[in-house]
Amino acid sequence: TDTGRATGNSVAQLLSGAVCNSAGVLSAEFDIAESVLIRMVYRITSSINLQLVPNFHFYRADGSCAFVTSGGNGQTVSPGVYRAECHIPGNFLNDGLYSVGLALSSFEPSLEVHFNEQGALIFNIRDPLDGVLTRAGYRGPVPGAVRPLFEWTVESLS
């Protein structure tokens, strides 16, 4: 989604953001087992000696923060247009509505937020109830922001 307005400072501007499925197709709703790709495109406008870190802030419909994730390993970059993507695996997010804030920060010598567009993207995780591995047969509401499918071992000791 194009922001339609200048969002940023003299170092960087957010150009667009998108929520896509694993094939890269724009989508606003995902089955709980599907992976979700969050993408932002931004422009670095000046040569500066800062390590820039793209970060995404995920919020639940009730306003609680589900999690924050960052990438790019804090690289010093040249002026130009960049795309940052984060892949959220299936069976990680619980069902419900999420909004995503798109941000670019630097932390040395001190914290500077170059842009932070909260609520830029919105998507829904749908739980079809049947055939969902994270339910293990349970049909009621599952609390929490995340519902990861971890590897378990259950063995008899006697």
PDB file of C-alpha atoms in Angstrom:
ATOM      1  CA  THR A   1       0.000   0.000   0.000  1.00  0.00           C
ATOM      2  CA  ASP A   2       1.421   3.363  -0.969  1.00  0.00           C
ATOM      3  CA  THR A   3       1.529   5.837   1.913  1.00  0.00           C
ATOM      4  CA  GLY A   4       0.367   8.629  -0.432  1.00  0.00           C
ATOM      5  CA  ARG A   5       2.356  11.193   1.546  1.00  0.00           C
ATOM      6  CA  ALA A   6       5.899  11.837   2.648  1.00  0.00           C
ATOM      7  CA  THR A   7       6.696   9.849   5.782  1.00  0.00           C
ATOM      8  CA  GLY A   8      10.196  10.200   7.125  1.00  0.00           C
ATOM      9  CA  ASN A   9      12.994  12.644   7.797  1.00  0.00           C
ATOM     10  CA  SER A  10      16.068  14.006   6.003  1.00  0.00           C
ATOM     11  CA  VAL A  11      17.696  10.541   6.071  1.00  0.00           C
ATOM     12  CA  ALA A  12      14.917   8.209   4.895  1.00  0.00           C
ATOM     13  CA  GLN A  13      11.335   8.107   3.612  1.00  0.00           C
ATOM     14  CA  LEU A  14       8.843   5.253   3.653  1.00  0.00           C
ATOM     15  CA  LEU A  15       7.549   4.677   0.114  1.00  0.00           C
ATOM     16  CA  SER A  16       5.182   1.707   0.490  1.00  0.00           C
ATOM     17  CA  GLY A  17       4.220  -1.336   2.507  1.00  0.00           C
ATOM     18  CA  ALA A  18       2.411  -4.571   1.708  1.00  0.00           C
ATOM     19  CA  VAL A  19       1.092  -7.784   3.230  1.00  0.00           C
ATOM     20  CA  CYS A  20       1.499 -10.767   0.887  1.00  0.00           C
ATOM     21  CA  ASN A  21       1.095 -14.525   0.844  1.00  0.00           C
ATOM     22  CA  SER A  22       4.017 -16.892   0.221  1.00  0.00           C
ATOM     23  CA  ALA A  23       3.650 -16.366  -3.562  1.00  0.00           C
ATOM     24  CA  GLY A  24       4.074 -12.608  -3.115  1.00  0.00           C
ATOM     25  CA  VAL A  25       0.413 -11.849  -3.891  1.00  0.00           C
ATOM     26  CA  LEU A  26      -1.225  -9.036  -1.896  1.00  0.00           C
ATOM     27  CA  SER A  27      -3.673 -10.389   0.662  1.00  0.00           C
ATOM     28  CA  ALA A  28      -5.515  -9.196   3.747  1.00  0.00           C
ATOM     29  CA  GLU A  29      -6.586 -12.577   5.143  1.00  0.00           C
ATOM     30  CA  PHE A  30      -4.625 -15.754   5.811  1.00  0.00           C
ATOM     31  CA  ASP A  31      -5.410 -19.243   7.032  1.00  0.00           C
ATOM     32  CA  ILE A  32      -3.631 -19.861  10.343  1.00  0.00           C
ATOM     33  CA  ALA A  33      -1.312 -22.391   8.651  1.00  0.00           C
ATOM     34  CA  GLU A  34      -0.273 -19.947   5.878  1.00  0.00           C
ATOM     35  CA  SER A  35       2.903 -17.883   6.020  1.00  0.00           C
ATOM     36  CA  VAL A  36       2.634 -14.093   5.861  1.00  0.00           C
ATOM     37  CA  LEU A  37       5.140 -11.784   4.176  1.00  0.00           C
ATOM     38  CA  ILE A  38       5.418  -8.182   5.370  1.00  0.00           C
ATOM     39  CA  ARG A  39       7.218  -5.822   2.982  1.00  0.00           C
ATOM     40  CA  MET A  40       8.231  -2.190   3.036  1.00  0.00           C
ATOM     41  CA  VAL A  41      10.034  -0.091   0.451  1.00  0.00           C
ATOM     42  CA  TYR A  42      11.951   2.977   1.559  1.00  0.00           C
ATOM     43  CA  ARG A  43      14.398   5.516   0.195  1.00  0.00           C
ATOM     44  CA  ILE A  44      17.670   6.538   1.798  1.00  0.00           C
ATOM     45  CA  THR A  45      18.234  10.118   0.681  1.00  0.00           C
ATOM     46  CA  SER A  46      21.634  11.013   2.072  1.00  0.00           C
ATOM     47  CA  SER A  47      25.026   9.463   2.690  1.00  0.00           C
ATOM     48  CA  ILE A  48      25.365   9.147   6.434  1.00  0.00           C
ATOM     49  CA  ASN A  49      27.436   6.993   8.719  1.00  0.00           C
ATOM     50  CA  LEU A  50      24.475   5.361  10.495  1.00  0.00           C
ATOM     51  CA  GLN A  51      23.554   1.709  10.759  1.00  0.00           C
ATOM     52  CA  LEU A  52      19.912   1.638   9.665  1.00  0.00           C
ATOM     53  CA  VAL A  53      17.600  -1.045  11.047  1.00  0.00           C
ATOM     54  CA  PRO A  54      14.184  -1.751   9.488  1.00  0.00           C
ATOM     55  CA  ASN A  55      11.645  -2.879  12.087  1.00  0.00           C
ATOM     56  CA  PHE A  56       8.019  -4.002  12.126  1.00  0.00           C
ATOM     57  CA  HIS A  57       5.680  -3.579  15.120  1.00  0.00           C
ATOM     58  CA  PHE A  58       2.774  -6.072  15.280  1.00  0.00           C
ATOM     59  CA  TYR A  59      -0.337  -5.150  17.301  1.00  0.00           C
ATOM     60  CA  ARG A  60      -3.501  -7.111  18.116  1.00  0.00           C
ATOM     61  CA  ALA A  61      -6.991  -5.655  17.657  1.00  0.00           C
ATOM     62  CA  ASP A  62      -7.139  -4.832  21.387  1.00  0.00           C
ATOM     63  CA  GLY A  63      -4.076  -2.570  21.006  1.00  0.00           C
ATOM     64  CA  SER A  64      -1.643  -4.918  22.751  1.00  0.00           C
ATOM     65  CA  CYS A  65       1.764  -5.393  21.171  1.00  0.00           C
ATOM     66  CA  ALA A  66       2.115  -8.941  19.844  1.00  0.00           C
ATOM     67  CA  PHE A  67       5.832  -8.525  19.050  1.00  0.00           C
ATOM     68  CA  VAL A  68       8.448  -6.340  17.366  1.00  0.00           C
ATOM     69  CA  THR A  69      10.934  -7.724  14.862  1.00  0.00           C
ATOM     70  CA  SER A  70      13.873  -6.088  13.134  1.00  0.00           C
ATOM     71  CA  GLY A  71      16.239  -7.047  10.344  1.00  0.00           C
ATOM     72  CA  GLY A  72      19.026  -5.861   8.146  1.00  0.00           C
ATOM     73  CA  ASN A  73      21.745  -6.401  10.769  1.00  0.00           C
ATOM     74  CA  GLY A  74      22.223  -2.657  11.155  1.00  0.00           C
ATOM     75  CA  GLN A  75      24.100  -2.013   7.936  1.00  0.00           C
ATOM     76  CA  THR A  76      25.470   1.322   6.776  1.00  0.00           C
ATOM     77  CA  VAL A  77      23.870   1.830   3.365  1.00  0.00           C
ATOM     78  CA  SER A  78      24.295   4.153   0.408  1.00  0.00           C
ATOM     79  CA  PRO A  79      21.521   6.422  -0.873  1.00  0.00           C
ATOM     80  CA  GLY A  80      18.916   4.540  -2.913  1.00  0.00           C
ATOM     81  CA  VAL A  81      15.669   2.586  -2.703  1.00  0.00           C
ATOM     82  CA  TYR A  82      15.534  -0.513  -0.500  1.00  0.00           C
ATOM     83  CA  ARG A  83      13.026  -3.292   0.154  1.00  0.00           C
ATOM     84  CA  ALA A  84      12.835  -4.995   3.555  1.00  0.00           C
ATOM     85  CA  GLU A  85      10.792  -8.173   3.988  1.00  0.00           C
ATOM     86  CA  CYS A  86       9.920 -10.310   6.980  1.00  0.00           C
ATOM     87  CA  HIS A  87       8.493 -13.830   6.626  1.00  0.00           C
ATOM     88  CA  ILE A  88       6.135 -14.904   9.431  1.00  0.00           C
ATOM     89  CA  PRO A  89       5.737 -18.701   9.309  1.00  0.00           C
ATOM     90  CA  GLY A  90       2.362 -20.412   9.351  1.00  0.00           C
ATOM     91  CA  ASN A  91       1.162 -21.704  12.723  1.00  0.00           C
ATOM     92  CA  PHE A  92       2.889 -18.832  14.514  1.00  0.00           C
ATOM     93  CA  LEU A  93       0.288 -16.064  14.825  1.00  0.00           C
ATOM     94  CA  ASN A  94      -2.953 -16.800  16.622  1.00  0.00           C
ATOM     95  CA  ASP A  95      -6.233 -16.014  14.876  1.00  0.00           C
ATOM     96  CA  GLY A  96      -7.453 -12.436  14.819  1.00  0.00           C
ATOM     97  CA  LEU A  97      -6.809  -9.009  13.365  1.00  0.00           C
ATOM     98  CA  TYR A  98      -3.291  -7.523  13.331  1.00  0.00           C
ATOM     99  CA  SER A  99      -1.924  -4.117  12.418  1.00  0.00           C
ATOM    100  CA  VAL A 100       1.705  -3.550  11.513  1.00  0.00           C
ATOM    101  CA  GLY A 101       3.786  -0.439  12.070  1.00  0.00           C
ATOM    102  CA  LEU A 102       6.615   0.121   9.598  1.00  0.00           C
ATOM    103  CA  ALA A 103       9.729   1.783  10.978  1.00  0.00           C
ATOM    104  CA  LEU A 104      13.366   2.528  10.239  1.00  0.00           C
ATOM    105  CA  SER A 105      15.720   3.322  13.106  1.00  0.00           C
ATOM    106  CA  SER A 106      19.376   3.775  13.950  1.00  0.00           C
ATOM    107  CA  PHE A 107      20.796   3.144  17.419  1.00  0.00           C
ATOM    108  CA  GLU A 108      24.358   4.511  17.410  1.00  0.00           C
ATOM    109  CA  PRO A 109      25.416   7.007  18.643  1.00  0.00           C
ATOM    110  CA  SER A 110      21.853   7.304  20.003  1.00  0.00           C
ATOM    111  CA  LEU A 111      18.368   6.112  19.091  1.00  0.00           C
ATOM    112  CA  GLU A 112      16.913   7.935  16.111  1.00  0.00           C
ATOM    113  CA  VAL A 113      13.636   6.941  14.466  1.00  0.00           C
ATOM    114  CA  HIS A 114      13.709   7.985  10.813  1.00  0.00           C
ATOM    115  CA  PHE A 115      10.091   6.970  10.243  1.00  0.00           C
ATOM    116  CA  ASN A 116       7.510   5.029  12.226  1.00  0.00           C
ATOM    117  CA  GLU A 117       4.158   4.590  10.489  1.00  0.00           C
ATOM    118  CA  GLN A 118       1.994   2.779  13.040  1.00  0.00           C
ATOM    119  CA  GLY A 119      -1.035   0.896  11.710  1.00  0.00           C
ATOM    120  CA  ALA A 120       0.268   1.116   8.135  1.00  0.00           C
ATOM    121  CA  LEU A 121      -0.860  -2.432   7.319  1.00  0.00           C
ATOM    122  CA  ILE A 122      -3.787  -4.533   8.540  1.00  0.00           C
ATOM    123  CA  PHE A 123      -4.438  -8.242   8.022  1.00  0.00           C
ATOM    124  CA  ASN A 124      -6.484 -11.046   9.540  1.00  0.00           C
ATOM    125  CA  ILE A 125      -5.492 -14.571  10.556  1.00  0.00           C
ATOM    126  CA  ARG A 126      -8.406 -16.987  10.137  1.00  0.00           C
ATOM    127  CA  ASP A 127      -8.763 -20.203  12.128  1.00  0.00           C
ATOM    128  CA  PRO A 128     -10.876 -22.740  10.200  1.00  0.00           C
ATOM    129  CA  LEU A 129     -11.122 -24.916  13.384  1.00  0.00           C
ATOM    130  CA  ASP A 130     -10.948 -28.233  11.507  1.00  0.00           C
ATOM    131  CA  GLY A 131      -7.577 -29.721  10.634  1.00  0.00           C
ATOM    132  CA  VAL A 132      -5.570 -27.107  12.563  1.00  0.00           C
ATOM    133  CA  LEU A 133      -2.524 -28.772  14.132  1.00  0.00           C
ATOM    134  CA  THR A 134      -2.166 -26.209  16.934  1.00  0.00           C
ATOM    135  CA  ARG A 135      -5.656 -27.077  18.239  1.00  0.00           C
ATOM    136  CA  ALA A 136      -5.008 -30.777  18.980  1.00  0.00           C
ATOM    137  CA  GLY A 137      -8.785 -31.331  18.863  1.00  0.00           C
ATOM    138  CA  TYR A 138      -9.725 -28.409  21.140  1.00  0.00           C
ATOM    139  CA  ARG A 139     -12.498 -26.212  19.667  1.00  0.00           C
ATOM    140  CA  GLY A 140     -12.615 -23.257  22.079  1.00  0.00           C
ATOM    141  CA  PRO A 141     -10.755 -19.936  21.952  1.00  0.00           C
ATOM    142  CA  VAL A 142      -6.958 -20.181  22.263  1.00  0.00           C
ATOM    143  CA  PRO A 143      -5.482 -17.252  24.251  1.00  0.00           C
ATOM    144  CA  GLY A 144      -2.328 -15.366  23.336  1.00  0.00           C
ATOM    145  CA  ALA A 145      -0.923 -13.417  20.400  1.00  0.00           C
ATOM    146  CA  VAL A 146       1.106 -16.320  19.062  1.00  0.00           C
ATOM    147  CA  ARG A 147       0.206 -19.964  18.567  1.00  0.00           C
ATOM    148  CA  PRO A 148       3.447 -21.616  17.438  1.00  0.00           C
ATOM    149  CA  LEU A 149       3.647 -25.231  16.377  1.00  0.00           C
ATOM    150  CA  PHE A 150       6.631 -26.488  18.382  1.00  0.00           C
ATOM    151  CA  GLU A 151       8.205 -29.907  18.227  1.00  0.00           C
ATOM    152  CA  TRP A 152       7.194 -32.050  21.209  1.00  0.00           C
ATOM    153  CA  THR A 153       8.324 -35.373  22.568  1.00  0.00           C
ATOM    154  CA  VAL A 154       6.042 -37.473  24.756  1.00  0.00           C
ATOM    155  CA  GLU A 155       7.384 -40.791  25.926  1.00  0.00           C
ATOM    156  CA  SER A 156       6.553 -43.442  28.470  1.00  0.00           C
ATOM    157  CA  LEU A 157       9.055 -43.691  31.304  1.00  0.00           C
ATOM    158  CA  SER A 158       7.684 -46.878  32.865  1.00  0.00           C
TER     159      SER A 158
END
